[in-house]
mmCIF file of C-alpha atoms in Angstrom:
data_model
loop_
_atom_site.group_PDB
_atom_site.id
_atom_site.type_symbol
_atom_site.label_atom_id
_atom_site.label_comp_id
_atom_site.label_asym_id
_atom_site.label_seq_id
_atom_site.Cartn_x
_atom_site.Cartn_y
_atom_site.Cartn_z
ATOM 1 C CA MET T 95 0.061 11.586 -21.691
ATOM 2 C CA SER T 96 -3.470 10.460 -23.139
ATOM 3 C CA ASP T 97 -5.925 11.063 -20.634
ATOM 4 C CA LEU T 98 -3.441 12.035 -17.881
ATOM 5 C CA ALA T 99 -4.582 15.674 -19.027
ATOM 6 C CA THR T 100 -2.168 17.988 -17.402
ATOM 7 C CA THR T 101 1.120 17.650 -15.858
ATOM 8 C CA ALA T 102 -1.164 19.550 -12.897
ATOM 9 C CA ASP T 103 -3.238 16.288 -13.282
ATOM 10 C CA LEU T 104 -0.705 13.780 -13.487
ATOM 11 C CA ASP T 105 0.725 15.518 -10.587
ATOM 12 C CA SER T 106 -1.685 14.509 -8.123
ATOM 13 C CA ARG T 107 -2.520 11.628 -9.334
ATOM 14 C CA LEU T 108 0.654 10.315 -8.658
ATOM 15 C CA GLU T 109 0.506 13.060 -5.360
ATOM 16 C CA GLY T 110 -2.098 10.914 -3.854
ATOM 17 C CA HIS T 111 -0.606 7.300 -4.102
ATOM 18 C CA ARG T 112 2.512 8.356 -2.168
ATOM 19 C CA THR T 113 0.301 7.195 1.613
ATOM 20 C CA GLU T 114 0.116 4.485 0.424
ATOM 21 C CA LEU T 115 2.965 3.489 -1.479
ATOM 22 C CA THR T 116 5.392 4.832 1.452
ATOM 23 C CA GLY T 117 3.193 2.014 3.507
ATOM 24 C CA TYR T 118 4.249 -0.553 1.265
ATOM 25 C CA CYS T 119 8.074 0.322 0.981
ATOM 26 C CA TYR T 120 8.278 0.598 4.712
ATOM 27 C CA ARG T 121 6.319 -3.208 5.834
ATOM 28 C CA MET T 122 9.681 -4.040 2.167
ATOM 29 C CA LEU T 123 12.923 -2.163 3.786
ATOM 30 C CA GLY T 124 11.760 -1.240 7.522
ATOM 31 C CA SER T 125 13.764 1.787 7.454
ATOM 32 C CA ALA T 126 11.203 5.374 7.400
ATOM 33 C CA PHE T 127 13.636 6.903 5.503
ATOM 34 C CA GLU T 128 14.644 4.638 3.026
ATOM 35 C CA ALA T 129 10.891 3.671 2.058
ATOM 36 C CA GLU T 130 9.636 7.545 1.004
ATOM 37 C CA ASP T 131 13.107 7.801 -1.326
ATOM 38 C CA ALA T 132 11.677 4.770 -2.629
ATOM 39 C CA VAL T 133 8.423 6.185 -3.155
ATOM 40 C CA GLN T 134 10.045 9.531 -4.167
ATOM 41 C CA ASP T 135 12.104 6.683 -7.218
ATOM 42 C CA THR T 136 8.615 5.225 -7.996
ATOM 43 C CA LEU T 137 6.359 7.998 -8.651
ATOM 44 C CA VAL T 138 10.131 10.136 -10.667
ATOM 45 C CA ARG T 139 10.453 6.767 -12.918
ATOM 46 C CA ALA T 140 5.739 7.146 -13.511
ATOM 47 C CA TRP T 141 6.933 10.774 -14.231
ATOM 48 C CA ARG T 142 9.193 9.859 -16.683
ATOM 49 C CA ASN T 143 7.331 6.905 -17.876
ATOM 50 C CA ILE T 144 4.085 7.662 -17.997
ATOM 51 C CA ASP T 145 4.012 8.149 -21.992
ATOM 52 C CA LYS T 146 4.872 3.740 -21.776
ATOM 53 C CA PHE T 147 2.137 4.001 -19.467
ATOM 54 C CA GLU T 148 -0.914 1.920 -21.741
ATOM 55 C CA GLY T 149 -3.124 1.959 -19.363
ATOM 56 C CA ARG T 150 -3.659 -1.755 -19.300
ATOM 57 C CA SER T 151 -3.754 -2.582 -15.353
ATOM 58 C CA SER T 152 -5.270 0.990 -13.753
ATOM 59 C CA LEU T 153 -1.871 3.613 -12.835
ATOM 60 C CA ARG T 154 -2.194 2.458 -8.908
ATOM 61 C CA SER T 155 -1.044 -1.401 -10.351
ATOM 62 C CA TRP T 156 1.279 0.470 -12.378
ATOM 63 C CA LEU T 157 2.480 2.345 -9.411
ATOM 64 C CA TYR T 158 3.027 -0.520 -7.377
ATOM 65 C CA ARG T 159 4.740 -2.511 -9.966
ATOM 66 C CA ILE T 160 7.748 0.153 -9.628
ATOM 67 C CA ALA T 161 7.731 0.733 -6.316
ATOM 68 C CA THR T 162 8.111 -3.660 -6.625
ATOM 69 C CA ASN T 163 10.868 -3.461 -8.202
ATOM 70 C CA VAL T 164 12.917 -0.397 -6.658
ATOM 71 C CA CYS T 165 12.186 -1.905 -3.080
ATOM 72 C CA LEU T 166 13.810 -6.073 -4.187
ATOM 73 C CA ASP T 167 16.473 -3.436 -6.123
ATOM 74 C CA MET T 168 17.197 -1.884 -2.827
ATOM 75 C CA LEU T 169 16.679 -5.943 -1.110
ATOM 76 C CA ASN T 170 19.447 -6.613 -3.427
ATOM 77 C CA ALA T 171 22.053 -6.310 -0.698
ATOM 78 C CA GLY T 172 20.754 -8.767 2.165
ATOM 79 C CA ASN T 173 20.125 -6.254 4.727
ATOM 80 C CA LYS T 174 17.932 -7.659 7.300
ATOM 81 C CA ARG T 175 16.373 -4.699 9.430
ATOM 82 C CA ALA T 176 16.308 -5.659 13.226
ATOM 83 C CA ARG T 177 15.224 -4.741 16.578
ATOM 84 C CA PRO T 178 17.713 -6.046 19.894
ATOM 85 C CA MET T 179 15.924 -8.972 21.469
ATOM 86 C CA ASP T 180 16.492 -10.206 17.254
ATOM 87 C CA LEU T 181 20.348 -10.207 17.942
ATOM 88 C CA THR T 182 21.303 -10.725 20.781
ATOM 89 C CA ALA T 183 20.091 -12.139 24.426
ATOM 90 C CA ALA T 184 18.359 -9.613 26.958
ATOM 91 C CA ALA T 185 21.298 -8.093 29.155
ATOM 92 C CA PRO T 186 21.243 -8.806 33.230
ATOM 93 C CA LEU T 187 21.529 -4.956 35.173
ATOM 94 C CA ALA T 188 24.738 -5.786 35.500
ATOM 95 C CA GLN T 189 26.432 -6.368 32.629
ATOM 96 C CA ALA T 190 24.768 -3.873 31.292
ATOM 97 C CA ALA T 191 26.941 -1.847 28.381
ATOM 98 C CA LEU T 192 25.286 0.812 25.457
ATOM 99 C CA THR T 193 26.585 -0.586 22.246
ATOM 100 C CA PRO T 194 25.944 0.945 18.931
ATOM 101 C CA ARG T 195 25.355 -0.653 16.309
ATOM 102 C CA ALA T 196 25.449 0.762 11.859
ATOM 103 C CA ASP T 197 21.667 2.679 11.591
ATOM 104 C CA ASN T 198 21.201 0.670 8.667
ATOM 105 C CA VAL T 199 21.344 -2.970 11.186
ATOM 106 C CA TRP T 200 17.672 -1.312 12.737
ATOM 107 C CA LEU T 201 14.427 -1.577 12.285
ATOM 108 C CA GLU T 202 13.019 2.760 11.819
ATOM 109 C CA PRO T 203 10.008 3.879 13.652
ATOM 110 C CA MET T 204 7.077 5.589 11.489
ATOM 111 C CA PRO T 205 4.156 8.330 12.646
ATOM 112 C CA ASP T 206 1.138 6.365 11.073
ATOM 113 C CA ALA T 207 0.491 9.959 9.169
ATOM 114 C CA ARG T 208 2.749 8.315 6.523
ATOM 115 C CA VAL T 209 2.496 5.015 6.522
ATOM 116 C CA LEU T 210 -1.536 4.685 7.301
ATOM 117 C CA PRO T 211 -3.836 6.299 4.612
ATOM 118 C CA SER T 212 -7.247 7.393 5.636
ATOM 119 C CA VAL T 213 -9.957 4.053 5.056
ATOM 120 C CA SER T 214 -13.764 4.418 5.360
ATOM 121 C CA ASP T 215 -13.993 0.346 6.715
ATOM 122 C CA PRO T 216 -12.836 -0.500 10.644
ATOM 123 C CA ALA T 217 -11.686 -3.675 9.584
ATOM 124 C CA GLU T 218 -9.785 -2.449 6.731
ATOM 125 C CA ALA T 219 -8.567 0.525 8.887
ATOM 126 C CA ALA T 220 -6.693 -2.361 11.825
ATOM 127 C CA VAL T 221 -4.920 -4.378 9.610
ATOM 128 C CA ALA T 222 -3.340 -1.487 8.025
ATOM 129 C CA LYS T 223 -2.598 -1.263 11.658
ATOM 130 C CA GLU T 224 -1.701 -4.041 12.544
ATOM 131 C CA SER T 225 0.691 -4.828 9.607
ATOM 132 C CA VAL T 226 3.181 -1.668 10.690
ATOM 133 C CA ARG T 227 3.676 -2.867 14.154
ATOM 134 C CA LEU T 228 7.091 -3.764 15.319
ATOM 135 C CA ALA T 229 6.787 -7.275 16.372
ATOM 136 C CA PHE T 230 5.060 -8.135 12.281
ATOM 137 C CA MET T 231 7.882 -5.823 11.380
ATOM 138 C CA ALA T 232 10.099 -7.587 12.921
ATOM 139 C CA ALA T 233 8.241 -10.916 11.631
ATOM 140 C CA LEU T 234 8.294 -9.550 7.682
ATOM 141 C CA GLN T 235 12.435 -8.778 7.687
ATOM 142 C CA GLN T 236 12.633 -13.195 8.470
ATOM 143 C CA LEU T 237 11.058 -13.190 4.673
ATOM 144 C CA PRO T 238 13.304 -12.789 1.813
ATOM 145 C CA PRO T 239 12.268 -9.704 -0.514
ATOM 146 C CA LYS T 240 9.679 -12.286 -3.304
ATOM 147 C CA GLN T 241 7.945 -13.607 -0.484
ATOM 148 C CA ARG T 242 7.725 -10.434 1.924
ATOM 149 C CA ALA T 243 6.389 -8.543 -0.980
ATOM 150 C CA VAL T 244 3.528 -11.093 -1.944
ATOM 151 C CA LEU T 245 2.391 -11.226 1.580
ATOM 152 C CA ILE T 246 2.010 -7.749 1.964
ATOM 153 C CA LEU T 247 0.386 -6.954 -0.567
ATOM 154 C CA ARG T 248 -2.189 -10.989 -0.801
ATOM 155 C CA GLU T 249 -2.562 -10.589 3.022
ATOM 156 C CA VAL T 250 -2.273 -7.029 4.340
ATOM 157 C CA LEU T 251 -3.283 -4.736 0.537
ATOM 158 C CA ALA T 252 -5.578 -7.927 -0.426
ATOM 159 C CA TRP T 253 -5.274 -8.464 -4.069
ATOM 160 C CA LYS T 254 -5.901 -10.844 -5.563
ATOM 161 C CA ALA T 255 -3.544 -14.319 -6.146
ATOM 162 C CA SER T 256 -3.545 -12.867 -9.867
ATOM 163 C CA GLU T 257 -2.901 -9.478 -9.069
ATOM 164 C CA VAL T 258 0.424 -10.384 -7.660
ATOM 165 C CA ALA T 259 1.595 -12.581 -10.212
ATOM 166 C CA GLU T 260 1.099 -10.128 -12.985
ATOM 167 C CA LEU T 261 2.969 -7.701 -10.914
ATOM 168 C CA ILE T 262 5.795 -9.460 -10.631
ATOM 169 C CA ASP T 263 5.394 -10.992 -13.480
ATOM 170 C CA THR T 264 5.308 -14.639 -12.345
ATOM 171 C CA SER T 265 2.483 -17.571 -12.062
ATOM 172 C CA VAL T 266 -0.488 -17.567 -9.753
ATOM 173 C CA ALA T 267 1.488 -20.834 -8.374
ATOM 174 C CA SER T 268 4.259 -19.580 -8.058
ATOM 175 C CA VAL T 269 2.183 -16.391 -5.642
ATOM 176 C CA ASN T 270 0.061 -18.914 -3.996
ATOM 177 C CA SER T 271 4.222 -21.269 -2.787
ATOM 178 C CA ALA T 272 5.520 -18.087 -2.220
ATOM 179 C CA LEU T 273 2.667 -17.368 -0.035
ATOM 180 C CA GLN T 274 2.532 -20.194 1.777
ATOM 181 C CA ARG T 275 6.157 -20.502 2.891
ATOM 182 C CA ALA T 276 6.217 -16.725 3.793
ATOM 183 C CA ARG T 277 3.032 -17.979 6.034
ATOM 184 C CA ALA T 278 4.793 -21.459 7.795
ATOM 185 C CA THR T 279 8.003 -18.796 8.372
ATOM 186 C CA LEU T 280 5.469 -16.386 10.293
ATOM 187 C CA ALA T 281 4.162 -19.393 12.334
ATOM 188 C CA GLU T 282 7.602 -20.042 13.529
ATOM 189 C CA THR T 283 8.298 -16.787 14.514
ATOM 190 C CA PRO T 284 7.127 -15.904 18.392
ATOM 191 C CA LYS T 285 2.894 -14.868 18.589
ATOM 192 C CA ASP T 286 2.733 -11.115 19.605
ATOM 193 C CA ASP T 287 -0.325 -10.927 22.228
ATOM 194 C CA THR T 288 0.612 -7.105 21.947
ATOM 195 C CA ALA T 289 -2.977 -4.573 20.921
ATOM 196 C CA THR T 290 -4.689 -2.028 21.325
ATOM 197 C CA SER T 291 -8.148 -0.789 20.425
ATOM 198 C CA ASP T 292 -8.955 2.203 17.350
ATOM 199 C CA PRO T 293 -9.376 4.694 18.821
ATOM 200 C CA LEU T 294 -7.875 3.956 22.988
ATOM 201 C CA ASP T 295 -10.560 1.841 24.504
ATOM 202 C CA GLU T 296 -10.615 3.688 27.337
ATOM 203 C CA GLU T 297 -8.597 1.479 30.602
ATOM 204 C CA GLN T 298 -5.974 1.882 27.413
ATOM 205 C CA GLN T 299 -6.242 5.797 27.828
ATOM 206 C CA LYS T 300 -6.008 5.343 31.543
ATOM 207 C CA LEU T 301 -2.908 3.074 31.609
ATOM 208 C CA LEU T 302 -1.281 4.775 29.212
ATOM 209 C CA ASP T 303 -1.922 8.585 31.776
ATOM 210 C CA ARG T 304 -0.642 6.994 34.471
ATOM 211 C CA TYR T 305 2.524 6.027 33.348
ATOM 212 C CA VAL T 306 3.202 9.424 31.580
ATOM 213 C CA ALA T 307 2.885 10.133 35.297
ATOM 214 C CA ALA T 308 4.792 7.357 36.602
ATOM 215 C CA PHE T 309 7.529 8.578 33.620
ATOM 216 C CA GLU T 310 7.512 12.204 34.223
ATOM 217 C CA GLY T 311 7.841 11.471 38.291
ATOM 218 C CA TYR T 312 10.261 8.603 37.027
ATOM 219 C CA ASP T 313 8.153 7.001 40.184
ATOM 220 C CA MET T 314 9.868 3.504 39.658
ATOM 221 C CA LYS T 315 7.168 2.370 42.513
ATOM 222 C CA ALA T 316 4.513 2.915 40.183
ATOM 223 C CA LEU T 317 5.678 2.117 37.153
ATOM 224 C CA THR T 318 6.717 -1.249 38.189
ATOM 225 C CA GLU T 319 2.306 -1.683 39.071
ATOM 226 C CA LEU T 320 2.349 -0.937 35.453
ATOM 227 C CA LEU T 321 4.780 -2.551 33.488
ATOM 228 C CA ALA T 322 3.817 -6.849 33.519
ATOM 229 C CA GLU T 323 6.780 -9.219 34.399
ATOM 230 C CA ASP T 324 8.377 -9.385 31.362
ATOM 231 C CA ALA T 325 8.280 -6.550 29.681
ATOM 232 C CA VAL T 326 10.788 -5.357 27.301
ATOM 233 C CA MET T 327 13.131 -2.418 27.343
ATOM 234 C CA THR T 328 15.424 -1.474 24.610
ATOM 235 C CA MET T 329 17.180 1.307 23.245
ATOM 236 C CA PRO T 330 18.320 1.021 18.937
ATOM 237 C CA PRO T 331 21.170 2.079 18.616
ATOM 238 C CA PHE T 332 22.471 0.423 21.033
ATOM 239 C CA ASP T 333 21.420 -3.161 21.163
ATOM 240 C CA LEU T 334 21.180 -3.705 24.803
ATOM 241 C CA TRP T 335 17.463 -5.154 25.796
ATOM 242 C CA LEU T 336 16.665 -5.484 29.117
ATOM 243 C CA GLN T 337 13.390 -7.683 30.498
ATOM 244 C CA GLY T 338 12.013 -7.253 32.803
ATOM 245 C CA THR T 339 10.699 -5.348 35.762
ATOM 246 C CA SER T 340 13.103 -4.484 38.211
ATOM 247 C CA ASP T 341 16.122 -4.731 35.148
ATOM 248 C CA ILE T 342 14.385 -2.393 33.346
ATOM 249 C CA THR T 343 13.262 0.340 36.617
ATOM 250 C CA GLY T 344 17.245 -0.419 37.903
ATOM 251 C CA PHE T 345 18.507 1.380 34.812
ATOM 252 C CA MET T 346 16.647 3.659 35.088
ATOM 253 C CA SER T 347 17.568 4.676 38.531
ATOM 254 C CA THR T 348 20.454 4.642 37.791
ATOM 255 C CA MET T 349 22.531 4.900 33.748
ATOM 256 C CA GLY T 350 19.430 6.068 32.556
ATOM 257 C CA ALA T 351 19.376 8.647 35.562
ATOM 258 C CA ALA T 352 19.810 11.566 33.657
ATOM 259 C CA CYS T 353 16.235 11.005 32.370
ATOM 260 C CA ALA T 354 14.323 11.804 35.220
ATOM 261 C CA ASN T 355 11.395 15.018 35.186
ATOM 262 C CA GLY T 356 11.457 14.848 31.619
ATOM 263 C CA ARG T 357 8.220 15.240 29.437
ATOM 264 C CA LEU T 358 6.116 12.682 27.828
ATOM 265 C CA LEU T 359 4.679 14.309 23.913
ATOM 266 C CA PRO T 360 1.533 11.459 22.597
ATOM 267 C CA VAL T 361 2.715 11.011 18.708
ATOM 268 C CA SER T 362 0.679 7.959 17.332
ATOM 269 C CA VAL T 363 3.382 5.345 15.820
ATOM 270 C CA ASN T 364 3.439 1.530 14.350
ATOM 271 C CA GLY T 365 0.366 2.144 14.830
ATOM 272 C CA SER T 366 0.752 1.601 18.639
ATOM 273 C CA PRO T 367 0.585 4.701 20.844
ATOM 274 C CA GLY T 368 4.262 5.761 21.384
ATOM 275 C CA PHE T 369 5.543 9.657 23.256
ATOM 276 C CA ALA T 370 8.413 12.065 21.983
ATOM 277 C CA GLN T 371 10.375 11.656 25.486
ATOM 278 C CA TYR T 372 12.915 14.169 26.496
ATOM 279 C CA LYS T 373 14.916 15.353 29.808
ATOM 280 C CA PRO T 374 15.693 18.002 30.969
ATOM 281 C CA ASP T 375 18.681 20.548 29.617
ATOM 282 C CA PRO T 376 21.285 21.281 32.327
ATOM 283 C CA ASP T 377 23.279 24.232 29.443
ATOM 284 C CA ASN T 378 20.050 25.169 27.957
ATOM 285 C CA GLY T 379 17.178 25.301 30.569
ATOM 286 C CA GLY T 380 13.899 23.485 29.428
ATOM 287 C CA PHE T 381 13.409 20.120 27.509
ATOM 288 C CA MET T 382 15.596 18.482 25.666
ATOM 289 C CA PRO T 383 14.673 15.361 22.340
ATOM 290 C CA TRP T 384 15.985 11.794 23.587
ATOM 291 C CA SER T 385 13.946 9.008 21.854
ATOM 292 C CA ILE T 386 10.782 8.487 20.765
ATOM 293 C CA GLN T 387 8.839 5.634 21.993
ATOM 294 C CA VAL T 388 6.526 2.724 21.008
ATOM 295 C CA ILE T 389 4.926 1.839 23.906
ATOM 296 C CA GLU T 390 3.336 -2.273 23.690
ATOM 297 C CA ILE T 391 0.442 -3.469 26.058
ATOM 298 C CA SER T 392 -0.818 -6.846 26.615
ATOM 299 C CA ALA T 393 -3.666 -7.705 28.885
ATOM 300 C CA GLY T 394 -3.842 -4.465 30.893
ATOM 301 C CA ARG T 395 -0.148 -3.376 31.049
ATOM 302 C CA ILE T 396 2.663 -1.729 29.502
ATOM 303 C CA ALA T 397 4.451 -5.129 27.812
ATOM 304 C CA GLY T 398 6.808 -2.793 25.711
ATOM 305 C CA PHE T 399 8.369 0.937 25.466
ATOM 306 C CA HIS T 400 10.698 1.383 23.263
ATOM 307 C CA CYS T 401 12.585 4.541 22.803
ATOM 308 C CA PHE T 402 15.280 4.590 19.482
ATOM 309 C CA LEU T 403 17.210 7.875 19.991
ATOM 310 C CA ASP T 404 17.860 9.242 17.228
ATOM 311 C CA THR T 405 17.111 12.685 17.762
ATOM 312 C CA GLU T 406 18.495 14.570 15.531
ATOM 313 C CA ARG T 407 15.863 12.228 12.693
ATOM 314 C CA TRP T 408 13.190 11.371 14.340
ATOM 315 C CA PHE T 409 11.526 14.264 15.988
ATOM 316 C CA PRO T 410 11.268 15.823 12.147
ATOM 317 C CA LEU T 411 9.867 12.996 10.902
ATOM 318 C CA PHE T 412 7.295 13.401 13.504
ATOM 319 C CA GLY T 413 7.298 16.760 13.588
ATOM 320 C CA VAL T 414 7.617 17.180 16.830
ATOM 321 C CA PRO T 415 9.952 20.187 18.610
ATOM 322 C CA LEU T 416 13.700 19.842 19.254
ATOM 323 C CA HIS T 417 13.524 21.731 22.511
ATOM 324 C CA LEU T 418 10.336 22.586 25.023
ATOM 325 C CA ASP T 419 10.254 25.392 26.772
ATOM 326 C CA ASP T 420 9.200 25.072 31.144
#
């Protein structure tokens, strides 16, 4: 095992890269669970092949090479994960229908703690957060797999072109060409002007506090005052999405009325503020899980809230309880 002296030492060194590798694989795959599977596969392969690690590159670079190959193999099926607005037009409230699609269609939420390693440089931390936001993740899904890898390695992780070329066994010219094509594709995607400070500034925190009060009180008038006029609401696994305050609050007052008088617990998700949403539990009392919400803020308003409804998967991932008492 050369200078990686002991089994415990190797375990520790490999495990030390888990969070950043999960972030990389998540950006590549768009799925929280596939990303964690890919990282586990990467670490197992590294363990089994450690005698082949010649030390010409760093252990980190070697792990990224393995992770890239794992992700490219997983992406060979050609599946592109999406948000509801990437698949259909907004539905007017009068035509709202809850039609589910398969799990592998959807871009999935991810807790920040699983993909954003601690860094001391605020600028580096900001780039990392921006690069897991839902809009950027959706844009990445439009890129062919190798272009996706090049863009993430070069622009998010700040690798040199020569390092990326070595990693994916190609030339520097090919890396630069792939990066240029990837940038051109992203430039064609609609501009995302949602953003939050890190940490939240005072006005953003006040906005979220007002949102919690309005949502838990199911006060549609107060909620309307907080939403941008063109705000968006999505609810994967349903492909329905709504745009505009009247359709959103109209839906919440009719088809979504069972969520009235619920509770919101804060979570950090996809570089954005978010909440674990609970609704009243008529059978057991207290509150039952309903969704993980990702909140987007723009110009002092709530520009979007995206509700991921598969609670049996999401609530354990985010470490929040599956039931709240009164």
